[in-house]
């Protein structure tokens, strides 16, 4: 997998996310498998699915390889890389002062393994030493909210 920095040309639509999730789950996959999975899940036409796949190739998120008469697709970025990029972009639009509250709310609703919880605890402990008592607002030039 490569870095995601310059991979996307614009946003990824909900429908494109559905295609990517199938490719991430199955790895290198031929066109027919993607179509089959999406038609079961979404009842989309073959031409709609192929259009989505072409868009993802154009955006640099999927690559193709011809094998005989079939095309195989694989992701150029990992699911984790993509999730981090999208989440970071979203967080960049928010007030710094409220990001902690958002993370707490998300953590309550997101399924986490014991390993995830241990990692979170370690990350929080490491961050605690340098954390300010209060996070400043970054919405206005004056820093006042």
Short mmCIF file of N, CA and C in Angstrom, two decimals:
data_model
loop_
_atom_site.label_atom_id
_atom_site.label_comp_id
_atom_site.label_asym_id
_atom_site.label_seq_id
_atom_site.Cartn_x
_atom_site.Cartn_y
_atom_site.Cartn_z
N UNK A 1 0.84 -1.18 0.00
CA UNK A 1 0.00 0.00 0.00
C UNK A 1 0.89 1.24 0.00
N UNK A 2 0.40 2.27 -0.64
CA UNK A 2 1.15 3.51 -0.71
C UNK A 2 0.54 4.56 0.19
N UNK A 3 1.25 5.66 0.33
CA UNK A 3 0.74 6.78 1.13
C UNK A 3 -0.49 7.35 0.45
N UNK A 4 -1.39 7.89 1.26
CA UNK A 4 -2.66 8.41 0.76
C UNK A 4 -2.60 9.89 0.42
N UNK A 5 -1.55 10.57 0.78
CA UNK A 5 -1.47 12.02 0.70
C UNK A 5 -2.08 12.60 -0.58
N UNK A 6 -1.67 12.15 -1.73
CA UNK A 6 -2.16 12.73 -2.98
C UNK A 6 -3.04 11.76 -3.77
N UNK A 7 -3.63 10.80 -3.10
CA UNK A 7 -4.38 9.77 -3.81
C UNK A 7 -5.75 10.22 -4.27
N UNK A 8 -6.46 10.97 -3.46
CA UNK A 8 -7.84 11.27 -3.82
C UNK A 8 -7.94 12.55 -4.61
N UNK A 9 -8.73 12.50 -5.63
CA UNK A 9 -9.05 13.68 -6.42
C UNK A 9 -10.49 14.04 -6.08
N UNK A 10 -10.69 14.75 -4.99
CA UNK A 10 -12.04 15.05 -4.54
C UNK A 10 -12.48 14.03 -3.52
N UNK A 11 -13.71 14.16 -3.11
CA UNK A 11 -14.24 13.29 -2.06
C UNK A 11 -14.62 11.92 -2.60
N UNK A 12 -14.70 10.98 -1.70
CA UNK A 12 -15.15 9.63 -2.03
C UNK A 12 -16.62 9.55 -1.61
N UNK A 13 -17.49 9.18 -2.54
CA UNK A 13 -18.92 9.11 -2.27
C UNK A 13 -19.26 7.89 -1.42
N UNK A 14 -20.46 7.88 -0.87
CA UNK A 14 -20.91 6.72 -0.09
C UNK A 14 -20.87 5.45 -0.93
N UNK A 15 -21.29 5.56 -2.18
CA UNK A 15 -21.30 4.40 -3.08
C UNK A 15 -19.87 3.91 -3.34
N UNK A 16 -18.93 4.83 -3.50
CA UNK A 16 -17.54 4.45 -3.72
C UNK A 16 -16.96 3.77 -2.47
N UNK A 17 -17.37 4.24 -1.29
CA UNK A 17 -16.94 3.57 -0.04
C UNK A 17 -17.40 2.12 -0.05
N UNK A 18 -18.59 1.85 -0.55
CA UNK A 18 -19.10 0.47 -0.59
C UNK A 18 -18.20 -0.41 -1.46
N UNK A 19 -17.78 0.12 -2.59
CA UNK A 19 -16.86 -0.63 -3.47
C UNK A 19 -15.54 -0.87 -2.74
N UNK A 20 -15.00 0.19 -2.15
CA UNK A 20 -13.71 0.07 -1.46
C UNK A 20 -13.78 -0.96 -0.33
N UNK A 21 -14.85 -0.98 0.42
CA UNK A 21 -14.97 -1.92 1.54
C UNK A 21 -14.91 -3.37 1.05
N UNK A 22 -15.51 -3.62 -0.10
CA UNK A 22 -15.46 -4.98 -0.67
C UNK A 22 -14.03 -5.32 -1.09
N UNK A 23 -13.36 -4.38 -1.75
CA UNK A 23 -11.98 -4.63 -2.20
C UNK A 23 -11.07 -4.81 -0.98
N UNK A 24 -11.21 -3.98 0.04
CA UNK A 24 -10.39 -4.13 1.24
C UNK A 24 -10.61 -5.48 1.90
N UNK A 25 -11.84 -5.93 1.91
CA UNK A 25 -12.16 -7.21 2.56
C UNK A 25 -11.66 -8.41 1.76
N UNK A 26 -11.83 -8.36 0.45
CA UNK A 26 -11.48 -9.50 -0.39
C UNK A 26 -10.06 -9.45 -0.94
N UNK A 27 -9.41 -8.30 -0.85
CA UNK A 27 -8.06 -8.17 -1.41
C UNK A 27 -8.14 -7.98 -2.91
N UNK A 28 -7.27 -8.64 -3.66
CA UNK A 28 -7.33 -8.54 -5.12
C UNK A 28 -8.56 -9.31 -5.59
N UNK A 29 -9.42 -8.64 -6.31
CA UNK A 29 -10.72 -9.21 -6.64
C UNK A 29 -11.10 -8.86 -8.08
N UNK A 30 -11.74 -9.82 -8.76
CA UNK A 30 -12.12 -9.53 -10.14
C UNK A 30 -13.47 -8.81 -10.19
N UNK A 31 -13.69 -8.16 -11.30
CA UNK A 31 -14.87 -7.32 -11.50
C UNK A 31 -16.15 -8.04 -11.12
N UNK A 32 -16.29 -9.28 -11.56
CA UNK A 32 -17.51 -10.04 -11.31
C UNK A 32 -17.82 -10.22 -9.83
N UNK A 33 -16.78 -10.41 -9.02
CA UNK A 33 -16.99 -10.57 -7.57
C UNK A 33 -17.50 -9.28 -6.94
N UNK A 34 -16.94 -8.16 -7.37
CA UNK A 34 -17.39 -6.87 -6.84
C UNK A 34 -18.85 -6.64 -7.23
N UNK A 35 -19.17 -6.90 -8.49
CA UNK A 35 -20.53 -6.72 -8.99
C UNK A 35 -21.48 -7.62 -8.22
N UNK A 36 -21.10 -8.88 -8.06
CA UNK A 36 -21.96 -9.84 -7.34
C UNK A 36 -22.25 -9.38 -5.91
N UNK A 37 -21.21 -8.98 -5.20
CA UNK A 37 -21.38 -8.53 -3.81
C UNK A 37 -22.28 -7.30 -3.72
N UNK A 38 -22.05 -6.35 -4.60
CA UNK A 38 -22.83 -5.11 -4.53
C UNK A 38 -24.27 -5.30 -5.00
N UNK A 39 -24.49 -6.20 -5.94
CA UNK A 39 -25.86 -6.44 -6.38
C UNK A 39 -26.67 -7.14 -5.29
N UNK A 40 -26.03 -7.96 -4.50
CA UNK A 40 -26.72 -8.60 -3.38
C UNK A 40 -27.02 -7.56 -2.30
N UNK A 41 -26.03 -6.75 -2.03
CA UNK A 41 -26.11 -5.78 -0.93
C UNK A 41 -26.94 -4.55 -1.30
N UNK A 42 -26.80 -4.05 -2.52
CA UNK A 42 -27.39 -2.77 -2.90
C UNK A 42 -28.35 -2.83 -4.09
N UNK A 43 -28.37 -3.94 -4.79
CA UNK A 43 -29.22 -4.08 -5.97
C UNK A 43 -28.91 -3.01 -7.03
N UNK A 44 -27.62 -2.72 -7.23
CA UNK A 44 -27.19 -1.75 -8.23
C UNK A 44 -26.96 -2.46 -9.56
N UNK A 45 -27.09 -1.72 -10.64
CA UNK A 45 -26.84 -2.29 -11.97
C UNK A 45 -25.34 -2.49 -12.18
N UNK A 46 -25.03 -3.39 -13.08
CA UNK A 46 -23.64 -3.67 -13.42
C UNK A 46 -22.93 -2.41 -13.92
N UNK A 47 -23.62 -1.64 -14.76
CA UNK A 47 -22.99 -0.43 -15.31
C UNK A 47 -22.72 0.61 -14.22
N UNK A 48 -23.59 0.72 -13.25
CA UNK A 48 -23.37 1.65 -12.13
C UNK A 48 -22.12 1.24 -11.35
N UNK A 49 -21.99 -0.03 -11.08
CA UNK A 49 -20.85 -0.54 -10.31
C UNK A 49 -19.55 -0.33 -11.09
N UNK A 50 -19.57 -0.62 -12.38
CA UNK A 50 -18.37 -0.42 -13.20
C UNK A 50 -17.98 1.05 -13.25
N UNK A 51 -18.97 1.94 -13.29
CA UNK A 51 -18.70 3.38 -13.27
C UNK A 51 -18.01 3.76 -11.96
N UNK A 52 -18.50 3.25 -10.85
CA UNK A 52 -17.89 3.53 -9.54
C UNK A 52 -16.45 3.03 -9.51
N UNK A 53 -16.23 1.85 -10.06
CA UNK A 53 -14.88 1.28 -10.07
C UNK A 53 -13.94 2.14 -10.92
N UNK A 54 -14.42 2.60 -12.08
CA UNK A 54 -13.61 3.47 -12.94
C UNK A 54 -13.25 4.77 -12.22
N UNK A 55 -14.21 5.33 -11.50
CA UNK A 55 -13.95 6.57 -10.76
C UNK A 55 -12.86 6.35 -9.70
N UNK A 56 -12.94 5.22 -9.03
CA UNK A 56 -11.95 4.92 -7.98
C UNK A 56 -10.56 4.70 -8.57
N UNK A 57 -10.50 4.13 -9.76
CA UNK A 57 -9.21 3.98 -10.45
C UNK A 57 -8.69 5.37 -10.81
N UNK A 58 -9.56 6.21 -11.35
CA UNK A 58 -9.17 7.57 -11.74
C UNK A 58 -8.70 8.37 -10.52
N UNK A 59 -9.31 8.16 -9.37
CA UNK A 59 -8.91 8.85 -8.14
C UNK A 59 -7.64 8.27 -7.54
N UNK A 60 -7.19 7.14 -8.08
CA UNK A 60 -5.97 6.53 -7.59
C UNK A 60 -6.15 5.64 -6.38
N UNK A 61 -7.38 5.28 -6.06
CA UNK A 61 -7.64 4.44 -4.90
C UNK A 61 -7.69 2.95 -5.24
N UNK A 62 -7.96 2.65 -6.51
CA UNK A 62 -7.92 1.27 -6.98
C UNK A 62 -6.94 1.19 -8.15
N UNK A 63 -6.31 0.03 -8.29
CA UNK A 63 -5.48 -0.24 -9.47
C UNK A 63 -6.04 -1.49 -10.12
N UNK A 64 -5.80 -1.60 -11.42
CA UNK A 64 -6.30 -2.76 -12.16
C UNK A 64 -5.13 -3.53 -12.75
N UNK A 65 -5.43 -4.80 -12.94
CA UNK A 65 -4.47 -5.69 -13.58
C UNK A 65 -5.29 -6.67 -14.39
N UNK A 66 -4.88 -6.87 -15.66
CA UNK A 66 -5.62 -7.79 -16.51
C UNK A 66 -5.06 -9.20 -16.34
N UNK A 67 -5.97 -10.15 -16.16
CA UNK A 67 -5.61 -11.55 -16.04
C UNK A 67 -6.50 -12.33 -17.01
N UNK A 68 -5.93 -12.68 -18.13
CA UNK A 68 -6.73 -13.33 -19.17
C UNK A 68 -7.76 -12.35 -19.69
N UNK A 69 -9.01 -12.72 -19.58
CA UNK A 69 -10.09 -11.85 -20.06
C UNK A 69 -10.70 -11.02 -18.93
N UNK A 70 -10.20 -11.22 -17.71
CA UNK A 70 -10.77 -10.54 -16.55
C UNK A 70 -9.86 -9.44 -16.04
N UNK A 71 -10.47 -8.47 -15.40
CA UNK A 71 -9.72 -7.43 -14.72
C UNK A 71 -9.76 -7.70 -13.23
N UNK A 72 -8.61 -7.57 -12.59
CA UNK A 72 -8.51 -7.70 -11.15
C UNK A 72 -8.28 -6.31 -10.57
N UNK A 73 -8.94 -6.05 -9.46
CA UNK A 73 -8.82 -4.75 -8.79
C UNK A 73 -8.20 -4.96 -7.42
N UNK A 74 -7.38 -4.01 -7.01
CA UNK A 74 -6.83 -4.01 -5.65
C UNK A 74 -6.72 -2.56 -5.18
N UNK A 75 -6.74 -2.40 -3.88
CA UNK A 75 -6.67 -1.06 -3.29
C UNK A 75 -5.22 -0.57 -3.29
N UNK A 76 -5.06 0.72 -3.50
CA UNK A 76 -3.73 1.32 -3.45
C UNK A 76 -3.44 1.89 -2.06
N UNK A 77 -4.46 1.96 -1.23
CA UNK A 77 -4.32 2.43 0.15
C UNK A 77 -5.08 1.48 1.06
N UNK A 78 -4.65 1.40 2.31
CA UNK A 78 -5.35 0.53 3.25
C UNK A 78 -6.61 1.21 3.77
N UNK A 79 -7.49 0.41 4.30
CA UNK A 79 -8.72 0.93 4.89
C UNK A 79 -8.38 1.87 6.05
N UNK A 80 -7.40 1.50 6.86
CA UNK A 80 -7.00 2.35 7.98
C UNK A 80 -6.48 3.70 7.50
N UNK A 81 -5.64 3.69 6.46
CA UNK A 81 -5.12 4.96 5.92
C UNK A 81 -6.26 5.86 5.47
N UNK A 82 -7.23 5.28 4.79
CA UNK A 82 -8.35 6.05 4.27
C UNK A 82 -9.21 6.59 5.41
N UNK A 83 -9.46 5.76 6.40
CA UNK A 83 -10.28 6.19 7.54
C UNK A 83 -9.59 7.32 8.31
N UNK A 84 -8.29 7.21 8.48
CA UNK A 84 -7.54 8.25 9.19
C UNK A 84 -7.57 9.56 8.39
N UNK A 85 -7.36 9.47 7.08
CA UNK A 85 -7.36 10.67 6.24
C UNK A 85 -8.71 11.38 6.31
N UNK A 86 -9.79 10.65 6.14
CA UNK A 86 -11.12 11.24 6.13
C UNK A 86 -11.46 11.83 7.50
N UNK A 87 -11.12 11.11 8.56
CA UNK A 87 -11.40 11.60 9.91
C UNK A 87 -10.57 12.84 10.22
N UNK A 88 -9.31 12.84 9.83
CA UNK A 88 -8.45 14.00 10.06
C UNK A 88 -8.98 15.22 9.32
N UNK A 89 -9.39 15.02 8.07
CA UNK A 89 -9.96 16.13 7.30
C UNK A 89 -11.20 16.68 7.98
N UNK A 90 -12.06 15.81 8.48
CA UNK A 90 -13.27 16.24 9.17
C UNK A 90 -12.91 17.00 10.44
N UNK A 91 -11.96 16.47 11.21
CA UNK A 91 -11.56 17.11 12.47
C UNK A 91 -10.93 18.47 12.23
N UNK A 92 -10.27 18.65 11.10
CA UNK A 92 -9.65 19.94 10.78
C UNK A 92 -10.68 21.06 10.62
N UNK A 93 -11.94 20.71 10.41
CA UNK A 93 -13.01 21.70 10.26
C UNK A 93 -13.66 22.06 11.59
N UNK A 94 -13.26 21.41 12.66
CA UNK A 94 -13.91 21.59 13.96
C UNK A 94 -13.06 22.42 14.91
N UNK A 95 -13.73 22.98 15.88
CA UNK A 95 -13.07 23.74 16.94
C UNK A 95 -12.21 22.79 17.78
N UNK A 96 -10.95 23.15 17.98
CA UNK A 96 -10.05 22.32 18.80
C UNK A 96 -10.60 22.07 20.19
N UNK A 97 -11.28 23.06 20.73
CA UNK A 97 -11.78 22.99 22.10
C UNK A 97 -12.82 21.87 22.28
N UNK A 98 -13.49 21.48 21.21
CA UNK A 98 -14.58 20.50 21.31
C UNK A 98 -14.22 19.10 20.78
N UNK A 99 -13.01 18.94 20.27
CA UNK A 99 -12.62 17.64 19.69
C UNK A 99 -12.57 16.53 20.74
N UNK A 100 -12.14 16.84 21.93
CA UNK A 100 -12.10 15.84 23.00
C UNK A 100 -13.48 15.29 23.31
N UNK A 101 -14.48 16.19 23.36
CA UNK A 101 -15.86 15.77 23.63
C UNK A 101 -16.37 14.85 22.52
N UNK A 102 -16.00 15.17 21.29
CA UNK A 102 -16.39 14.34 20.15
C UNK A 102 -15.78 12.95 20.27
N UNK A 103 -14.49 12.89 20.58
CA UNK A 103 -13.81 11.59 20.70
C UNK A 103 -14.44 10.75 21.81
N UNK A 104 -14.80 11.37 22.91
CA UNK A 104 -15.43 10.65 24.02
C UNK A 104 -16.77 10.08 23.57
N UNK A 105 -17.57 10.89 22.88
CA UNK A 105 -18.88 10.43 22.40
C UNK A 105 -18.72 9.28 21.40
N UNK A 106 -17.76 9.41 20.49
CA UNK A 106 -17.53 8.36 19.50
C UNK A 106 -17.07 7.08 20.18
N UNK A 107 -16.16 7.22 21.14
CA UNK A 107 -15.63 6.04 21.84
C UNK A 107 -16.74 5.24 22.53
N UNK A 108 -17.75 5.94 23.02
CA UNK A 108 -18.87 5.26 23.69
C UNK A 108 -19.66 4.37 22.73
N UNK A 109 -19.71 4.76 21.46
CA UNK A 109 -20.54 4.04 20.49
C UNK A 109 -19.78 3.07 19.59
N UNK A 110 -18.46 3.19 19.54
CA UNK A 110 -17.67 2.37 18.62
C UNK A 110 -17.30 1.05 19.29
N UNK A 111 -17.49 -0.07 18.59
CA UNK A 111 -17.05 -1.34 19.16
C UNK A 111 -15.52 -1.38 19.26
N UNK A 112 -15.01 -1.73 20.42
CA UNK A 112 -13.56 -1.78 20.65
C UNK A 112 -13.18 -3.12 21.24
N UNK A 113 -12.05 -3.66 20.80
CA UNK A 113 -11.52 -4.89 21.38
C UNK A 113 -10.74 -4.53 22.65
N UNK A 114 -10.43 -5.52 23.45
CA UNK A 114 -9.61 -5.29 24.65
C UNK A 114 -8.25 -4.73 24.25
N UNK A 115 -7.72 -5.20 23.14
CA UNK A 115 -6.45 -4.70 22.63
C UNK A 115 -6.55 -3.22 22.26
N UNK A 116 -7.65 -2.85 21.59
CA UNK A 116 -7.87 -1.44 21.23
C UNK A 116 -7.92 -0.58 22.49
N UNK A 117 -8.63 -1.05 23.51
CA UNK A 117 -8.76 -0.30 24.76
C UNK A 117 -7.40 -0.13 25.42
N UNK A 118 -6.61 -1.19 25.45
CA UNK A 118 -5.27 -1.10 26.05
C UNK A 118 -4.40 -0.09 25.29
N UNK A 119 -4.48 -0.11 23.97
CA UNK A 119 -3.71 0.83 23.16
C UNK A 119 -4.17 2.26 23.42
N UNK A 120 -5.48 2.46 23.48
CA UNK A 120 -6.01 3.79 23.79
C UNK A 120 -5.53 4.28 25.15
N UNK A 121 -5.57 3.40 26.13
CA UNK A 121 -5.10 3.76 27.47
C UNK A 121 -3.63 4.18 27.44
N UNK A 122 -2.81 3.44 26.72
CA UNK A 122 -1.39 3.77 26.60
C UNK A 122 -1.17 5.10 25.90
N UNK A 123 -1.91 5.34 24.82
CA UNK A 123 -1.80 6.60 24.08
C UNK A 123 -2.22 7.78 24.95
N UNK A 124 -3.30 7.61 25.69
CA UNK A 124 -3.78 8.68 26.57
C UNK A 124 -2.78 8.96 27.69
N UNK A 125 -2.23 7.91 28.24
CA UNK A 125 -1.23 8.07 29.31
C UNK A 125 -0.02 8.84 28.79
N UNK A 126 0.45 8.51 27.61
CA UNK A 126 1.61 9.19 27.02
C UNK A 126 1.29 10.66 26.72
N UNK A 127 0.06 10.94 26.33
CA UNK A 127 -0.34 12.30 25.98
C UNK A 127 -0.58 13.16 27.22
N UNK A 128 -0.86 12.52 28.33
CA UNK A 128 -1.23 13.22 29.56
C UNK A 128 -0.14 14.17 30.04
N UNK A 129 1.12 13.80 29.93
CA UNK A 129 2.23 14.62 30.42
C UNK A 129 2.33 15.98 29.73
N UNK A 130 1.97 16.03 28.46
CA UNK A 130 2.12 17.28 27.72
C UNK A 130 0.77 17.97 27.44
N UNK A 131 -0.31 17.40 27.93
CA UNK A 131 -1.64 17.96 27.68
C UNK A 131 -1.86 19.24 28.48
N UNK A 132 -2.46 20.25 27.85
CA UNK A 132 -2.78 21.48 28.60
C UNK A 132 -3.97 21.22 29.53
N UNK A 133 -4.15 22.10 30.50
CA UNK A 133 -5.31 21.98 31.38
C UNK A 133 -6.61 22.19 30.60
N UNK A 134 -6.52 23.06 29.59
CA UNK A 134 -7.68 23.37 28.76
C UNK A 134 -7.20 23.58 27.33
N UNK A 135 -7.95 23.09 26.36
CA UNK A 135 -7.59 23.29 24.95
C UNK A 135 -8.22 24.59 24.49
N UNK A 136 -7.41 25.42 23.84
CA UNK A 136 -7.89 26.71 23.36
C UNK A 136 -8.75 26.55 22.12
N UNK A 137 -9.66 27.50 21.96
CA UNK A 137 -10.48 27.59 20.76
C UNK A 137 -9.60 28.07 19.60
N UNK A 138 -9.83 27.54 18.42
CA UNK A 138 -9.08 28.00 17.25
C UNK A 138 -10.02 28.54 16.16
N UNK A 139 -11.22 28.93 16.57
CA UNK A 139 -12.22 29.39 15.58
C UNK A 139 -12.02 30.84 15.17
N UNK A 140 -11.65 31.68 16.10
CA UNK A 140 -11.48 33.10 15.83
C UNK A 140 -10.01 33.48 15.92
N UNK A 141 -9.64 34.53 15.25
CA UNK A 141 -8.25 34.99 15.29
C UNK A 141 -7.79 35.32 16.70
N UNK A 142 -8.73 35.75 17.54
CA UNK A 142 -8.39 36.12 18.92
C UNK A 142 -8.29 34.90 19.83
N UNK A 143 -8.79 33.74 19.38
CA UNK A 143 -8.77 32.53 20.21
C UNK A 143 -9.92 32.46 21.19
N UNK A 144 -10.83 33.44 21.13
CA UNK A 144 -12.00 33.44 22.01
C UNK A 144 -13.17 32.75 21.33
N UNK A 145 -13.87 31.93 22.07
CA UNK A 145 -15.10 31.29 21.53
C UNK A 145 -16.30 31.81 22.28
#
